[in-house]
Amino acid sequence: MKKILPSILSADFANLEKDIKYMESIGIDTFHIDVMDGNFVPNISFGFPIIESIRKRTNTTFDVHLMIANPEQYVEQFCKIGADMVSFHIEATNHADRLLQVIKDNGKKAGIVLNPQTPIESIKYLLHKVDYVLIMTVNPGFGGQKFIPEMLNKIEELDSLRKLNNYDFLIEVDGGINSETSKLCRDKGVDLLVCGSFLFNANDKVSTLKDLLS
Ligand code: DX5
Ligand code: ZN
C-alpha cells in the first residue's frame, strides 16, 4: 500500500501538537522526522527533546531520518525515545551492517538512506536485511527543494533488484514530492512518499493528500 508521510520539518514548530493532531484527523498514521546536525548536512533541525515531547502526544508511527555524522553514537537512543523506524545515511558510517543490527535488536524497523550521488551498488550487500531504503530525491538539508528527476532511474534499479531477488524491503523517497513527482515515483515502485512543504503549505490538505496518491 502506498503511503504519504508528512515531514514535520515543514510544520509550525510553535504549534507542533496542533499540526500533528490535524494530520492525524485527516488520516495520517506515520510522520517523517528529520534530524539534522549541522555537520552531515548544512542545517540544524532538532533532536531528542522534541521527539520525546511529541511521542507523548501521539501514537502514530515515527519514521526518524538521521542526517547526522557518527550515527553509531546516537542510533540506540533514538530507538529508546520512541522512534518506530530509524534510517541512517550510508555516507555517514563505516558500520552499516552493525547499525542495522542495533536498530533491529531494539525492535525497530531499520532503513538505509542514499544521497542522490550515492549508487545502489553501495548497499547491494545489505538489501536482504533492510526493512526499507530511502532514496533522497534532493540533496538533504532543507525542505522545499526541487525534485532531481535522475533519481527515477535509481528507483527503477532498486525496484528491479527487489523483484529479481524477492526482497521485501519498502522503497521510500524524500524531497520535492508533489502531486506530479509522487505519481512518477509511485509508477516506478515507491511505497512510502515523504512530503513536507507541498502538503503543509497547501490550503486544502485533504484534497492535496488525495492528489498525492491519485
Ligand atoms: C530534506 C528532508 C526532507 C524534507 C522534505 O533534507 O530530509 O524530509 O522535509 O521536504 P520537501 O517535501 O519540502 O522537499
Ligand atoms: Zn527526510
CSV table of C-alpha atoms and ligand atoms in Angstrom, one decimal:
chain,number,residue,atom,x,y,z
A,1,MET,CA,0.0,0.0,0.0
A,2,LYS,CA,1.3,3.4,-1.0
A,3,LYS,CA,1.5,5.9,1.8
A,4,ILE,CA,2.2,9.7,2.4
A,5,LEU,CA,4.5,10.5,5.3
A,6,PRO,CA,4.3,14.2,6.2
A,7,SER,CA,7.7,15.7,7.2
A,8,ILE,CA,7.3,17.7,10.3
A,9,LEU,CA,10.2,19.8,9.2
A,10,SER,CA,7.6,21.9,7.4
A,11,ALA,CA,5.2,22.0,10.3
A,12,ASP,CA,4.8,25.1,12.6
A,13,PHE,CA,7.2,24.3,15.4
A,14,ALA,CA,5.4,26.6,17.8
A,15,ASN,CA,2.2,24.6,17.2
A,16,LEU,CA,3.6,21.1,16.6
A,17,GLU,CA,1.0,19.2,18.5
A,18,LYS,CA,-1.8,21.1,16.7
A,19,ASP,CA,-0.3,20.3,13.3
A,20,ILE,CA,0.3,16.6,14.2
A,21,LYS,CA,-3.3,16.2,15.5
A,22,TYR,CA,-4.7,17.8,12.4
A,23,MET,CA,-2.8,15.5,10.1
A,24,GLU,CA,-4.0,12.5,12.2
A,25,SER,CA,-7.5,13.7,11.9
A,26,ILE,CA,-7.3,13.5,8.1
A,27,GLY,CA,-5.9,10.0,8.1
A,28,ILE,CA,-2.1,10.2,8.6
A,29,ASP,CA,-0.7,7.4,10.6
A,30,THR,CA,3.1,7.9,10.1
A,31,PHE,CA,5.2,11.0,10.4
A,32,HIS,CA,8.7,11.6,8.9
A,33,ILE,CA,11.0,13.2,11.4
A,34,ASP,CA,14.2,14.9,10.1
A,35,VAL,CA,17.2,15.1,12.5
A,36,MET,CA,20.0,17.4,11.2
A,37,ASP,CA,23.2,18.0,12.9
A,38,GLY,CA,24.8,20.9,11.1
A,39,ASN,CA,27.7,18.7,10.2
A,40,PHE,CA,26.5,15.9,7.9
A,41,VAL,CA,24.1,18.4,6.3
A,42,PRO,CA,24.4,22.2,6.3
A,43,ASN,CA,21.4,22.8,8.5
A,44,ILE,CA,20.3,22.1,12.1
A,45,SER,CA,16.8,20.9,12.9
A,46,PHE,CA,16.1,19.3,16.3
A,47,GLY,CA,17.0,16.3,18.4
A,48,PHE,CA,15.9,14.1,21.3
A,49,PRO,CA,13.7,16.6,23.4
A,50,ILE,CA,11.4,17.5,20.6
A,51,ILE,CA,10.8,13.8,19.6
A,52,GLU,CA,10.3,12.8,23.2
A,53,SER,CA,7.7,15.6,23.6
A,54,ILE,CA,5.7,14.7,20.6
A,55,ARG,CA,5.9,11.0,21.4
A,56,LYS,CA,3.8,11.7,24.4
A,57,ARG,CA,1.1,13.3,22.4
A,58,THR,CA,0.5,10.8,19.6
A,59,ASN,CA,0.5,7.0,18.9
A,60,THR,CA,1.3,7.4,15.2
A,61,THR,CA,4.4,5.8,13.7
A,62,PHE,CA,7.6,7.9,13.8
A,63,ASP,CA,9.9,7.5,10.9
A,64,VAL,CA,13.2,9.1,12.1
A,65,HIS,CA,15.6,10.1,9.3
A,66,LEU,CA,19.0,10.7,10.8
A,67,MET,CA,21.1,13.3,8.8
A,68,ILE,CA,23.9,13.1,11.2
A,69,ALA,CA,27.6,12.2,11.3
A,70,ASN,CA,28.5,9.3,13.6
A,71,PRO,CA,25.0,7.7,13.7
A,72,GLU,CA,26.5,4.8,15.6
A,73,GLN,CA,26.8,7.1,18.6
A,74,TYR,CA,23.1,8.0,18.7
A,75,VAL,CA,21.0,5.4,16.9
A,76,GLU,CA,20.1,3.4,20.0
A,77,GLN,CA,18.9,6.5,21.9
A,78,PHE,CA,16.6,7.4,19.0
A,79,CYS,CA,15.1,3.9,19.3
A,80,LYS,CA,14.6,4.2,23.0
A,81,ILE,CA,12.8,7.6,22.9
A,82,GLY,CA,10.1,6.4,20.6
A,83,ALA,CA,11.2,6.1,17.0
A,84,ASP,CA,9.5,3.2,15.2
A,85,MET,CA,11.5,3.4,12.1
A,86,VAL,CA,15.1,4.6,12.1
A,87,SER,CA,17.2,5.3,9.0
A,88,PHE,CA,20.8,6.5,8.7
A,89,HIS,CA,22.9,7.6,5.7
A,90,ILE,CA,25.2,5.1,4.2
A,91,GLU,CA,27.6,8.0,3.5
A,92,ALA,CA,27.8,8.7,7.3
A,93,THR,CA,29.1,5.4,8.6
A,94,ASN,CA,31.6,2.6,8.0
A,95,HIS,CA,29.5,0.3,10.1
A,96,ALA,CA,26.2,0.0,8.2
A,97,ASP,CA,25.7,-3.7,9.0
A,98,ARG,CA,26.2,-3.2,12.7
A,99,LEU,CA,23.9,-0.2,12.8
A,100,LEU,CA,21.1,-2.1,11.1
A,101,GLN,CA,21.5,-4.8,13.7
A,102,VAL,CA,21.4,-2.3,16.6
A,103,ILE,CA,18.1,-0.9,15.2
A,104,LYS,CA,16.6,-4.3,14.8
A,105,ASP,CA,17.8,-5.5,18.2
A,106,ASN,CA,15.8,-2.6,19.6
A,107,GLY,CA,12.7,-3.9,17.9
A,108,LYS,CA,12.5,-1.1,15.3
A,109,LYS,CA,12.4,-1.0,11.5
A,110,ALA,CA,15.8,-0.3,10.0
A,111,GLY,CA,16.3,1.8,6.9
A,112,ILE,CA,19.3,3.0,4.9
A,113,VAL,CA,19.4,6.3,3.1
A,114,LEU,CA,21.2,7.2,-0.1
A,115,ASN,CA,22.2,10.7,-1.1
A,116,PRO,CA,21.4,11.5,-4.8
A,117,GLN,CA,25.1,10.9,-5.8
A,118,THR,CA,25.4,7.5,-4.0
A,119,PRO,CA,24.8,4.4,-6.2
A,120,ILE,CA,22.6,1.5,-5.2
A,121,GLU,CA,25.7,-0.7,-5.6
A,122,SER,CA,27.0,0.6,-2.2
A,123,ILE,CA,24.1,-1.1,-0.3
A,124,LYS,CA,23.6,-4.1,-2.5
A,125,TYR,CA,25.0,-6.5,0.0
A,126,LEU,CA,22.6,-5.2,2.7
A,127,LEU,CA,19.4,-5.4,0.7
A,128,HIS,CA,18.3,-8.7,2.1
A,129,LYS,CA,18.3,-7.4,5.6
A,130,VAL,CA,16.9,-3.8,5.5
A,131,ASP,CA,13.3,-3.0,6.2
A,132,TYR,CA,13.4,0.0,3.9
A,133,VAL,CA,15.6,2.0,1.6
A,134,LEU,CA,15.2,5.8,1.4
A,135,ILE,CA,16.2,7.3,-1.9
A,136,MET,CA,16.9,11.0,-1.4
A,137,THR,CA,15.4,12.9,-4.3
A,138,VAL,CA,17.0,16.2,-3.3
A,139,ASN,CA,20.3,16.9,-1.6
A,140,PRO,CA,19.4,16.6,2.1
A,141,GLY,CA,19.3,19.6,4.4
A,142,PHE,CA,16.3,21.6,3.6
A,143,GLY,CA,12.6,21.4,2.8
A,144,GLY,CA,11.2,23.0,-0.3
A,145,GLN,CA,13.8,21.9,-2.9
A,146,LYS,CA,13.3,20.7,-6.4
A,147,PHE,CA,13.0,17.0,-7.2
A,148,ILE,CA,16.0,15.6,-9.0
A,149,PRO,CA,14.5,13.7,-12.0
A,150,GLU,CA,17.6,11.5,-12.5
A,151,MET,CA,16.6,9.7,-9.3
A,152,LEU,CA,13.7,7.9,-11.1
A,153,ASN,CA,16.2,5.6,-12.8
A,154,LYS,CA,17.7,4.8,-9.4
A,155,ILE,CA,14.3,3.9,-8.0
A,156,GLU,CA,13.7,1.7,-11.0
A,157,GLU,CA,17.1,0.0,-10.5
A,158,LEU,CA,16.3,-0.7,-6.9
A,159,ASP,CA,12.8,-2.0,-7.6
A,160,SER,CA,14.2,-4.3,-10.2
A,161,LEU,CA,16.7,-5.8,-7.7
A,162,ARG,CA,13.8,-6.2,-5.3
A,163,LYS,CA,11.7,-8.1,-7.8
A,164,LEU,CA,14.6,-10.2,-9.1
A,165,ASN,CA,15.6,-11.4,-5.6
A,166,ASN,CA,12.1,-11.4,-4.0
A,167,TYR,CA,13.3,-9.0,-1.3
A,168,ASP,CA,10.6,-7.5,0.9
A,169,PHE,CA,12.0,-4.1,1.8
A,170,LEU,CA,10.0,-0.9,1.2
A,171,ILE,CA,11.2,1.9,-1.1
A,172,GLU,CA,10.8,5.4,0.3
A,173,VAL,CA,11.5,8.8,-1.4
A,174,ASP,CA,12.2,12.1,0.3
A,175,GLY,CA,12.5,15.6,-1.3
A,176,GLY,CA,10.5,17.6,-3.7
A,177,ILE,CA,7.4,15.4,-3.6
A,178,ASN,CA,4.3,17.0,-5.1
A,179,SER,CA,1.3,15.5,-6.9
A,180,GLU,CA,3.3,15.2,-10.1
A,181,THR,CA,6.6,13.7,-8.7
A,182,SER,CA,4.6,11.5,-6.4
A,183,LYS,CA,3.0,9.8,-9.4
A,184,LEU,CA,6.3,9.4,-11.2
A,185,CYS,CA,7.8,7.7,-8.1
A,186,ARG,CA,4.8,5.5,-7.5
A,187,ASP,CA,4.9,4.3,-11.1
A,188,LYS,CA,8.5,3.3,-10.5
A,189,GLY,CA,7.6,1.2,-7.4
A,190,VAL,CA,7.9,3.6,-4.5
A,191,ASP,CA,5.9,2.6,-1.4
A,192,LEU,CA,6.5,5.5,1.1
A,193,LEU,CA,6.4,9.1,0.0
A,194,VAL,CA,7.7,11.8,2.3
A,195,CYS,CA,6.1,15.1,1.7
A,196,GLY,CA,6.9,18.4,3.5
A,197,SER,CA,6.3,21.8,2.1
A,198,PHE,CA,3.8,20.7,-0.6
A,199,LEU,CA,1.5,19.3,2.0
A,200,PHE,CA,2.0,21.7,4.9
A,201,ASN,CA,1.7,24.8,2.6
A,202,ALA,CA,-1.5,23.5,1.0
A,203,ASN,CA,-4.7,25.3,1.9
A,204,ASP,CA,-6.8,22.2,1.4
A,205,LYS,CA,-4.8,19.4,2.9
A,206,VAL,CA,-7.5,16.8,2.4
A,207,SER,CA,-7.6,17.2,-1.3
A,208,THR,CA,-3.8,17.6,-1.5
A,209,LEU,CA,-3.4,14.2,0.2
A,210,LYS,CA,-5.8,12.7,-2.3
A,211,ASP,CA,-3.9,14.3,-5.2
A,212,LEU,CA,-0.6,12.9,-3.8
A,213,LEU,CA,-2.0,9.4,-4.1
A,214,SER,CA,-4.0,9.6,-7.3
B,1,DX5,C1,15.3,17.1,3.4
B,1,DX5,C2,14.5,16.4,4.4
B,1,DX5,C3,13.1,16.2,3.9
B,1,DX5,C4,12.3,17.4,3.8
B,1,DX5,C5,11.4,17.3,2.6
B,1,DX5,O1,16.6,17.1,3.7
B,1,DX5,O2,15.0,15.1,4.6
B,1,DX5,O3,12.4,15.2,4.7
B,1,DX5,O4,11.4,17.7,4.9
B,1,DX5,O5,10.8,18.5,2.3
B,1,DX5,P1,10.0,18.8,0.9
B,1,DX5,O6,8.9,17.8,0.8
B,1,DX5,O7,9.6,20.2,1.1
B,1,DX5,O8,11.1,18.6,-0.1
B,2,ZN,ZN,13.8,13.4,5.5
